[in-house]
Coordinates of C-alpha atoms (C1' of nucleotides) in Angstrom, one line a residue:
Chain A
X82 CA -19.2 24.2 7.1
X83 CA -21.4 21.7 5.3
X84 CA -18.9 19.2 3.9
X85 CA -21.1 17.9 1.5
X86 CA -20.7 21.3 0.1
X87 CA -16.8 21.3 0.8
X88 CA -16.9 18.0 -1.6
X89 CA -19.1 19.4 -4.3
X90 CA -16.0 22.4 -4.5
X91 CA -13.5 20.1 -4.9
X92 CA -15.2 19.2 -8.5
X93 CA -16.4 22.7 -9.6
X94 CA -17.8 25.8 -9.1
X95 CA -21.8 26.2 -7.1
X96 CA -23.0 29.7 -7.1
X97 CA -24.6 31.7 -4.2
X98 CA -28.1 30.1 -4.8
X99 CA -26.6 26.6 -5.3
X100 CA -24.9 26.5 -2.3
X101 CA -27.9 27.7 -0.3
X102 CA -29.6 25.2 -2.4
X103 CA -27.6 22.6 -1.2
X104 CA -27.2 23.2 2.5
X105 CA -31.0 23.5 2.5
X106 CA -31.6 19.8 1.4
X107 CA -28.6 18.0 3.8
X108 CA -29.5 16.2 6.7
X109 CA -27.0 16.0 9.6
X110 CA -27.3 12.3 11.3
X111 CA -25.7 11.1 13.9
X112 CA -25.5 7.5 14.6
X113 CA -24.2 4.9 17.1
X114 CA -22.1 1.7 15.8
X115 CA -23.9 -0.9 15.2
X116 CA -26.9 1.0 13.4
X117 CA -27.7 1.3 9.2
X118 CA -27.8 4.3 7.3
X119 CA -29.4 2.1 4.5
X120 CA -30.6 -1.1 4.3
X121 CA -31.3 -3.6 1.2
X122 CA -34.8 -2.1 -0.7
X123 CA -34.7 1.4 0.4
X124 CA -33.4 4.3 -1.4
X125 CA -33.3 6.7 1.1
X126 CA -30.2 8.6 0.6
X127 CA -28.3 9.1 -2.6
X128 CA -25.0 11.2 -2.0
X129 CA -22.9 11.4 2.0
X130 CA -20.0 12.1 3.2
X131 CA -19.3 11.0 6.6
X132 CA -17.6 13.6 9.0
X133 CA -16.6 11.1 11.4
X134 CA -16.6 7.4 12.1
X135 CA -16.1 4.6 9.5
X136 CA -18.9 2.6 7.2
X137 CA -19.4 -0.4 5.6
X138 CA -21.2 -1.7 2.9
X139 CA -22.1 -5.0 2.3
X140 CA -25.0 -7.4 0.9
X141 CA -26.0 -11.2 1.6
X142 CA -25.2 -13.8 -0.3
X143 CA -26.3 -17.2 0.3
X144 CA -27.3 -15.4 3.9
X145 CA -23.7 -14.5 4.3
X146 CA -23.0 -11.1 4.5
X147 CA -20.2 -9.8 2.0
X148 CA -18.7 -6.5 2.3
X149 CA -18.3 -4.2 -0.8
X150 CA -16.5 -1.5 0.8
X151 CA -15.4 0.7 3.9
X152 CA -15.8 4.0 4.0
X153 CA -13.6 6.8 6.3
X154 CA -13.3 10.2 7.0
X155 CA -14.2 12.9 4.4
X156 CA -15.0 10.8 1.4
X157 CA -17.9 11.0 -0.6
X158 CA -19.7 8.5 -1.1
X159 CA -23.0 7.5 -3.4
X160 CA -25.7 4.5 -3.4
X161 CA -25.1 4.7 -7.2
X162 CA -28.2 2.0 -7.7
X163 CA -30.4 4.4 -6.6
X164 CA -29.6 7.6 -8.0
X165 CA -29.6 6.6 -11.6
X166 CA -32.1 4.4 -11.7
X167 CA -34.4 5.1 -9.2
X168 CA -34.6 1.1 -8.3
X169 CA -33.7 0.6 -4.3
X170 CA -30.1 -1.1 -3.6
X171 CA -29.2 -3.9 -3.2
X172 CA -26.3 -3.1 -0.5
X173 CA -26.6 -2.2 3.4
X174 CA -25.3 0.5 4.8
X175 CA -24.1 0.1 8.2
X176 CA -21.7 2.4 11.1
X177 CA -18.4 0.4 12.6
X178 CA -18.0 3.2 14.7
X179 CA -20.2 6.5 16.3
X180 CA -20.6 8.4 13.3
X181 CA -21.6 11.6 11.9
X182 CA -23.0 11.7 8.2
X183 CA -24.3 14.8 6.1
X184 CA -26.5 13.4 3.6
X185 CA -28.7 14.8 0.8
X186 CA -31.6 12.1 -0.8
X187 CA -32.2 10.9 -4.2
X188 CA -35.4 13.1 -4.4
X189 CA -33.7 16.5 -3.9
X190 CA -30.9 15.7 -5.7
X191 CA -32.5 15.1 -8.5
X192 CA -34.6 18.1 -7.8
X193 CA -31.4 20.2 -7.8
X194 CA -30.0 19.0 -11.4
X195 CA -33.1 20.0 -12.6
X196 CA -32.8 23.5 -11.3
X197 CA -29.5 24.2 -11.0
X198 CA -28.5 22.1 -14.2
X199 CA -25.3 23.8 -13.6
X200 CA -24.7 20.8 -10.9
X201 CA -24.6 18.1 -13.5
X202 CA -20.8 19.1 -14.3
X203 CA -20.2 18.6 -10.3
X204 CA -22.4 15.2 -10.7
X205 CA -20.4 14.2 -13.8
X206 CA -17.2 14.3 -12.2
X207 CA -18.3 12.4 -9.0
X208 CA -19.4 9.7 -10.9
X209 CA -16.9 9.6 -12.9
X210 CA -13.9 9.3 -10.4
X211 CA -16.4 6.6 -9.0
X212 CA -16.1 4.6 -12.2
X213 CA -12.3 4.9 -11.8
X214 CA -12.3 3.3 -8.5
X215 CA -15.1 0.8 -9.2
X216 CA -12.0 -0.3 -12.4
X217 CA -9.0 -0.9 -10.0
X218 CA -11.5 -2.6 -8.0
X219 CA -12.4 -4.5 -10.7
X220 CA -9.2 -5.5 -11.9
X221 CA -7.7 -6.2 -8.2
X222 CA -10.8 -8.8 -8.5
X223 CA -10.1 -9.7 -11.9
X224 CA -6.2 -10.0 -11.5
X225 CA -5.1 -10.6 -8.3
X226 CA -4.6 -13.6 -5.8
X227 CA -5.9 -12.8 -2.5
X228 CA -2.4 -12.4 -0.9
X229 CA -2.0 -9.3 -3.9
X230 CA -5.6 -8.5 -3.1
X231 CA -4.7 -8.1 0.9
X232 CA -1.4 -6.4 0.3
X233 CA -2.9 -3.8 -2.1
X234 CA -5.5 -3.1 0.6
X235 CA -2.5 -2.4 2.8
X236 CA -0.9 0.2 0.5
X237 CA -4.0 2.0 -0.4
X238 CA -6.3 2.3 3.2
X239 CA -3.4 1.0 5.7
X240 CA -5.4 2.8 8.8
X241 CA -8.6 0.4 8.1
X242 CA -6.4 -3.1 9.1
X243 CA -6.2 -1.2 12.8
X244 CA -10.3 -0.3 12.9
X245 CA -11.9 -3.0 11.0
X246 CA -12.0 -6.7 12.1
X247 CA -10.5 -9.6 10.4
X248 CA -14.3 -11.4 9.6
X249 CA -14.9 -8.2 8.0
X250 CA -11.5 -7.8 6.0
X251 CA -11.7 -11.2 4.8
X252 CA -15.0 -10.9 3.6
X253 CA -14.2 -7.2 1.7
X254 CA -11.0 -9.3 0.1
X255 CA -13.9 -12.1 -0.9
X256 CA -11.5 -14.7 1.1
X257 CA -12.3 -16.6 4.5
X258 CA -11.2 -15.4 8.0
X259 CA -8.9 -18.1 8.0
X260 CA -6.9 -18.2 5.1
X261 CA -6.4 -14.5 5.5
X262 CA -4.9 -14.9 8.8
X263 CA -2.7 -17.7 7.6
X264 CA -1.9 -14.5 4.7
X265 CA -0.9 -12.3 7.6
X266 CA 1.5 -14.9 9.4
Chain B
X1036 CA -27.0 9.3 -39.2
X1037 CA -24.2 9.4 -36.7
X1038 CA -24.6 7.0 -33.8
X1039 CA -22.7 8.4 -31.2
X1040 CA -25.8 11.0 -31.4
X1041 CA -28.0 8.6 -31.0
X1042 CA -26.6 7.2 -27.8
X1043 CA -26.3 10.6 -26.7
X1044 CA -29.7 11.0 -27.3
X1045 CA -31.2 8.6 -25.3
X1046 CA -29.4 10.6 -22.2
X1047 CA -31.3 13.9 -22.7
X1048 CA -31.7 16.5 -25.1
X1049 CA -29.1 18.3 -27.7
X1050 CA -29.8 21.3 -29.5
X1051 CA -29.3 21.8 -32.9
X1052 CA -25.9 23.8 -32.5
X1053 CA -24.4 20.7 -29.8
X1054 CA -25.6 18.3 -32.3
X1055 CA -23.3 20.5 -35.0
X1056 CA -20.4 20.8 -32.8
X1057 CA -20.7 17.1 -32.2
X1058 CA -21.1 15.8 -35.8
X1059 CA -18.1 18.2 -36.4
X1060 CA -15.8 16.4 -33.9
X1061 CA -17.0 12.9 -34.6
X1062 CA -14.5 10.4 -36.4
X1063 CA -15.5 7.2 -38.3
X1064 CA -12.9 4.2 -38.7
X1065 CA -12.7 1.2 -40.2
X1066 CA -11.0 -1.4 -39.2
X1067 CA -9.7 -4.9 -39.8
X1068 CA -10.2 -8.4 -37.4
X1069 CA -6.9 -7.9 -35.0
X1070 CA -6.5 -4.7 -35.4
X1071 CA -6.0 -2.1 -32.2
X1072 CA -7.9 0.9 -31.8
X1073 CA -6.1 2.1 -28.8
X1074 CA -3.1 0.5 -27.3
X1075 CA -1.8 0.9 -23.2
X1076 CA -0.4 3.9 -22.4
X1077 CA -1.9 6.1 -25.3
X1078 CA -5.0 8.6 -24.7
X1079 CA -6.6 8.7 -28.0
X1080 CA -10.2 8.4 -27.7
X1081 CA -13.0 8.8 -25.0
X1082 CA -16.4 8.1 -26.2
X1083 CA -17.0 5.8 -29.1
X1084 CA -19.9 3.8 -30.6
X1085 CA -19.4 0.3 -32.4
X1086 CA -21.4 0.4 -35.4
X1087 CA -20.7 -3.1 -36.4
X1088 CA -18.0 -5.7 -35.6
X1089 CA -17.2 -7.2 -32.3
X1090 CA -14.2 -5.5 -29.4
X1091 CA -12.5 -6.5 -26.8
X1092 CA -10.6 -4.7 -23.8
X1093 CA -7.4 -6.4 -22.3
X1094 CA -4.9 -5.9 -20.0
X1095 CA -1.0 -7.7 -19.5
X1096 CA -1.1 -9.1 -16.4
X1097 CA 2.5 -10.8 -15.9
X1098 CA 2.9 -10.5 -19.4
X1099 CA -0.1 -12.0 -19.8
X1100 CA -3.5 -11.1 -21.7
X1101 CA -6.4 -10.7 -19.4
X1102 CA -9.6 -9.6 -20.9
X1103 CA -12.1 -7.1 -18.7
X1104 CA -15.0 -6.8 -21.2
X1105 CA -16.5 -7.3 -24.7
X1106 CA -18.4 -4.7 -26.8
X1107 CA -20.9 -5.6 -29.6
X1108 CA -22.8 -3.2 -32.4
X1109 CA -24.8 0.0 -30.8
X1110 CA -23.6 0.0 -27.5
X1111 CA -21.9 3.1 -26.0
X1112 CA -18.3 3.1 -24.6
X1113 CA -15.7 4.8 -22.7
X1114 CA -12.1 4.7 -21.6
X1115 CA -13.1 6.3 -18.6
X1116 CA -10.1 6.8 -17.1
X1117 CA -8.6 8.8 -20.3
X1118 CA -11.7 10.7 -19.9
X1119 CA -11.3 12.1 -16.7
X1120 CA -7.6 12.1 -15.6
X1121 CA -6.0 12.5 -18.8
X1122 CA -3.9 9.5 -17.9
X1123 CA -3.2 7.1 -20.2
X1124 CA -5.5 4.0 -20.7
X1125 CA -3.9 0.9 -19.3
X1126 CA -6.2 -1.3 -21.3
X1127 CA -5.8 -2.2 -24.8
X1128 CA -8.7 -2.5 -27.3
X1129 CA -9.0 -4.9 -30.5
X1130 CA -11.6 -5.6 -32.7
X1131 CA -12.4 -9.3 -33.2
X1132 CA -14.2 -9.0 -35.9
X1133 CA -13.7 -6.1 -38.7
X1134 CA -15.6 -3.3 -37.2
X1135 CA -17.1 0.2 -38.5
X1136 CA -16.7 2.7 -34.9
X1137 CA -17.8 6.2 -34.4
X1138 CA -15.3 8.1 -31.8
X1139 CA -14.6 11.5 -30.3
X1140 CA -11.2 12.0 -28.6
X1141 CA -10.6 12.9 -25.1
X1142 CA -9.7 16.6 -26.2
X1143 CA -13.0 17.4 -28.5
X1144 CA -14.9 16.0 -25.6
X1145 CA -13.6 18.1 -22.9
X1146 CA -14.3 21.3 -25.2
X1147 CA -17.2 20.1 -26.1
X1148 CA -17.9 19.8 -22.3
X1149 CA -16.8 23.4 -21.9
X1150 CA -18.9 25.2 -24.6
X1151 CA -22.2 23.3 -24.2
X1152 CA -22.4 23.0 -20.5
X1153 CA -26.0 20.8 -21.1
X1154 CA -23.7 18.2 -22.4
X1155 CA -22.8 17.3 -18.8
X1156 CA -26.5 16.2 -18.1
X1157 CA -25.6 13.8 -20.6
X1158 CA -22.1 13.1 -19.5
X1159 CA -23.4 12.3 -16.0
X1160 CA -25.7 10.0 -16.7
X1161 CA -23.7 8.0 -19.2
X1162 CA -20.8 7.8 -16.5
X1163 CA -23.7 6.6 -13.6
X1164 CA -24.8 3.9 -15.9
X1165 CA -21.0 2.7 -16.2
X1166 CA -20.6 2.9 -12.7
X1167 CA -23.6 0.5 -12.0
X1168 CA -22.4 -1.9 -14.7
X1169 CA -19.0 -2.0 -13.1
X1170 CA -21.0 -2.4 -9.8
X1171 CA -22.4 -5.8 -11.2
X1172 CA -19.2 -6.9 -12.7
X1173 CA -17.8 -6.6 -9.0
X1174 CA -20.5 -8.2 -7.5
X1175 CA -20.2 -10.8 -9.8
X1176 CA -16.3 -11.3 -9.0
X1177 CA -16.8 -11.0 -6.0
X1178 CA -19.3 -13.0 -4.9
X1179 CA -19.8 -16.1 -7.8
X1180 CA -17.7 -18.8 -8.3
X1181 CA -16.4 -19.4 -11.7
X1182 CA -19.3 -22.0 -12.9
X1183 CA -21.7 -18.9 -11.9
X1184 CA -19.6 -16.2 -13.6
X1185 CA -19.9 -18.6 -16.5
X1186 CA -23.8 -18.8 -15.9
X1187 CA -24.2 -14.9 -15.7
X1188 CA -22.3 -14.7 -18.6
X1189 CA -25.0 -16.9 -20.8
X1190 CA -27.6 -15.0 -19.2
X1191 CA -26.6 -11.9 -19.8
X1192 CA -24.5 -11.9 -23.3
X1193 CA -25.4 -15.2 -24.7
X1194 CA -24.4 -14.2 -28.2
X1195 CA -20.7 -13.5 -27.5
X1196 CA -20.2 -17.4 -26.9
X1197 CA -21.0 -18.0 -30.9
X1198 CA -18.5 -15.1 -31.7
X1199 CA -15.7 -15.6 -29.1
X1200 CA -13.2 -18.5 -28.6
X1201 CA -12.9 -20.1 -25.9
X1202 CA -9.3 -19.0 -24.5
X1203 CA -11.0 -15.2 -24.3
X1204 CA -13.7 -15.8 -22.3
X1205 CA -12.1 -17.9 -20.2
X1206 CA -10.0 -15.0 -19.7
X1207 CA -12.8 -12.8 -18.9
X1208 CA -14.0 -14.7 -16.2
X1209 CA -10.6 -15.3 -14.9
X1210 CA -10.3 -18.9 -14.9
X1211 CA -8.1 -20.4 -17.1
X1212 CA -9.2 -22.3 -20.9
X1213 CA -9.0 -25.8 -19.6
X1214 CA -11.5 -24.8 -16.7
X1215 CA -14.0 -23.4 -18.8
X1216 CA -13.8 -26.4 -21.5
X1217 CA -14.8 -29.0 -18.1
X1218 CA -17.2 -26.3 -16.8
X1219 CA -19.2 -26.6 -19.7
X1220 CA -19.5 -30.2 -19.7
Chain C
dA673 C1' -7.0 -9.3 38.5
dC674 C1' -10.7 -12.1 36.8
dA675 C1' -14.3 -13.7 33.9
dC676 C1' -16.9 -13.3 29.8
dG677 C1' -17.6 -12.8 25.1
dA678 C1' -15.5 -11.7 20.8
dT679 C1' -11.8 -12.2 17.8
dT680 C1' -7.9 -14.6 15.9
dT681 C1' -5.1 -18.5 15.1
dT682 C1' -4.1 -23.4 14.4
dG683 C1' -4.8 -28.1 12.6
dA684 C1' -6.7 -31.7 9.6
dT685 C1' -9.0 -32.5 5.7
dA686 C1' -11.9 -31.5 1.4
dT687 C1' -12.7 -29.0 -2.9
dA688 C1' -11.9 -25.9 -6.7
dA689 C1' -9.1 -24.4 -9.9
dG690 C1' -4.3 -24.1 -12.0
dT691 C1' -0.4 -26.2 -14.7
dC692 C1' 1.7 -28.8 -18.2
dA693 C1' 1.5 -32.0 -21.9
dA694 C1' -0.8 -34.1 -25.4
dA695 C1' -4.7 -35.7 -28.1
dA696 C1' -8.9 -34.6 -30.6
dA697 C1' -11.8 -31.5 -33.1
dA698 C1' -12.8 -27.6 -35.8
dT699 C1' -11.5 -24.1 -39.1
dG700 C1' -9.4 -22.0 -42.9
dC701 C1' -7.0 -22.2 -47.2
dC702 C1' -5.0 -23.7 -51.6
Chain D
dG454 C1' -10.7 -32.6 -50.4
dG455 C1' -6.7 -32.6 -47.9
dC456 C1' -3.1 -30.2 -45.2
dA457 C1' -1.8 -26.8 -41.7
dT458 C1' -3.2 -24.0 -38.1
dT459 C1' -6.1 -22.8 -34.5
dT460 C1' -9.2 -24.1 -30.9
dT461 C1' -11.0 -27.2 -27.7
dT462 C1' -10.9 -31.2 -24.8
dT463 C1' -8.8 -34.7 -21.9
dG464 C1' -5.6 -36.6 -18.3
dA465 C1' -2.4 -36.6 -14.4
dC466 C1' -0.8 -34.0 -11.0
dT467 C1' -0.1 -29.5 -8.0
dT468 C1' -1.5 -25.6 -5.5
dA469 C1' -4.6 -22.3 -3.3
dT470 C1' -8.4 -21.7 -0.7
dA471 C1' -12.6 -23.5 1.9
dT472 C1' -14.5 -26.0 5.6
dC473 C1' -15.2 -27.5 10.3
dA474 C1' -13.6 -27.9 14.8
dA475 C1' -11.0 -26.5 18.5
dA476 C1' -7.6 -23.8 21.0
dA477 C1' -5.4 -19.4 22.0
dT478 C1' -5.6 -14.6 22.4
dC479 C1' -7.5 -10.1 23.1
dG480 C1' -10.6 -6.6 25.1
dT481 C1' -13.8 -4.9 28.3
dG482 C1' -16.4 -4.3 32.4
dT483 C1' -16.6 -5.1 37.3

DNA sequence: ACACGATTTTGATATAAGTCAAAAAATGCC
DNA sequence: GGCATTTTTTGACTTATATCAAAATCGTGT
């Protein structure tokens, strides 16, 4: 079944038409590690969930790429930028692993609020949980030393420390690769 | 006329019956420099409109006061996680300055939500323009070093320095007082 | 099992920011 | 206008993290 679909149930109800609706606009990808889904100044997609494999997002600063987040298994995930305001984003999009991604763009999902306004409750939700992550991210940034900022990552997505390099780690903690292996020790 | 209309209304439309309902539900306050409007661990309100006066949100860290943002007149705010978990807030918020707000609780909202579905149009986009505000305030934790948080902070909300001490936006940025008095030398 | 490249660790040193204490300046109040 | 309180600045020292360089370890393909 379309997980995209499976996600949008988890926040409310889609009706018959909807649900066709949906699985009509959602692209199936699959792509090899090493590749982007997105990169800086498109908007291609706005809403995905990955089926399998594991993502990162990250953007350059100073030419130093910075990752903003990983991305597993059966999440949902959005390129916020681009669905509200239409701008392209800022972040790249790119596969650690073989992945497979159902994926519906900006255009059509606008294009389905507008039709099926019923989808704005489903839409509400998503973004709001988002905001809720995007705070404790905020105040693990705010608050925390990066020895509280590594061991929180441990409690909340232990199985990424075993898929996901160091470099990148100490980059998504906003610390170097070397101070966080002298964290680990 | 009430403002937390007008916010609403720059989302998308509200007929005359939602407008009712919402004027119906909306509460006005007044209240004093160092006062609370909503203290950790209650759930009182969800959306609310500063008419005049200056806030602040804050958090104990340690036992600590750590502030994660500042709301002047006419802007539109949230205590998102109220909104949609129905946990309490863990963030405090106190008016700086003696401030007139505009505010609908958590309940009224959620009804509100349930009668006039086409509120949720609204509701989303409101909660997608928090999340890319958050968005930035991550970047900017992320990736800027305090003398550049300090920057952003002129750039973006250069009036706040002429209304805040020192100590609180010091907190903000999460650097301590004595760094941001040599910073700005 | 070996060799290659990628990843992780270690070491020495530099820099940014924190801490604690106190002085200076600004603000509010009678 | 002068006193008390709050806010801001300064100084000396400590701690956390960054930087650069090199060594050690791991993983994969042959």
């Amino acid at each position: 079944m379309n997980p995209l679909i499976e996600q949008f149930k988890k926040y409310g109800y889609l009706n018959e038409a909807l649900e066709k609706a949906v699985e009509n606009r959602t692209r199936y990808f699959f792509k090899k590690k090493g590749e982007h889904f997105l990169r800086e100044g498109q908007h291609l997609s706005s809403y995905f969930v990955l089926r399998k494999g594991l993502i990162r997002a990250y953007f350059l600063k100073n030419g130093r790429e910075m990752n903003s987040w990983f991305g597993e298994e059966n999440q949902i995930f959005g390129s916020i930028l681009p669905v509200y305001t239409e701008k392209p984003s800022f972040e790249n999009i790119q596969f650690l692993e073989d992945s497979e991604i159902y994926a519906i763009s900006v255009d059509d999902l606008n294009e389905l609020y507008r039709i099926y306004p019923e989808l704005n409750l489903i839409g509400r939700k998503i973004a709001e949980e988002v905001c809720i992550i995007l705070e404790e991210r905020i105040m693990s940034l705010h608050t925390e030393s990066a020895v509280e900022r590594y061991q929180s990552l441990i409690r909340l997505q232990p199985n990424l420390l075993n898929r996901i390099n160091l470099g990148h780690i100490a980059s998504y903690l906003g610390i170097t690769q070397e101070t966080l292996s002298r964290i680990r020790r």
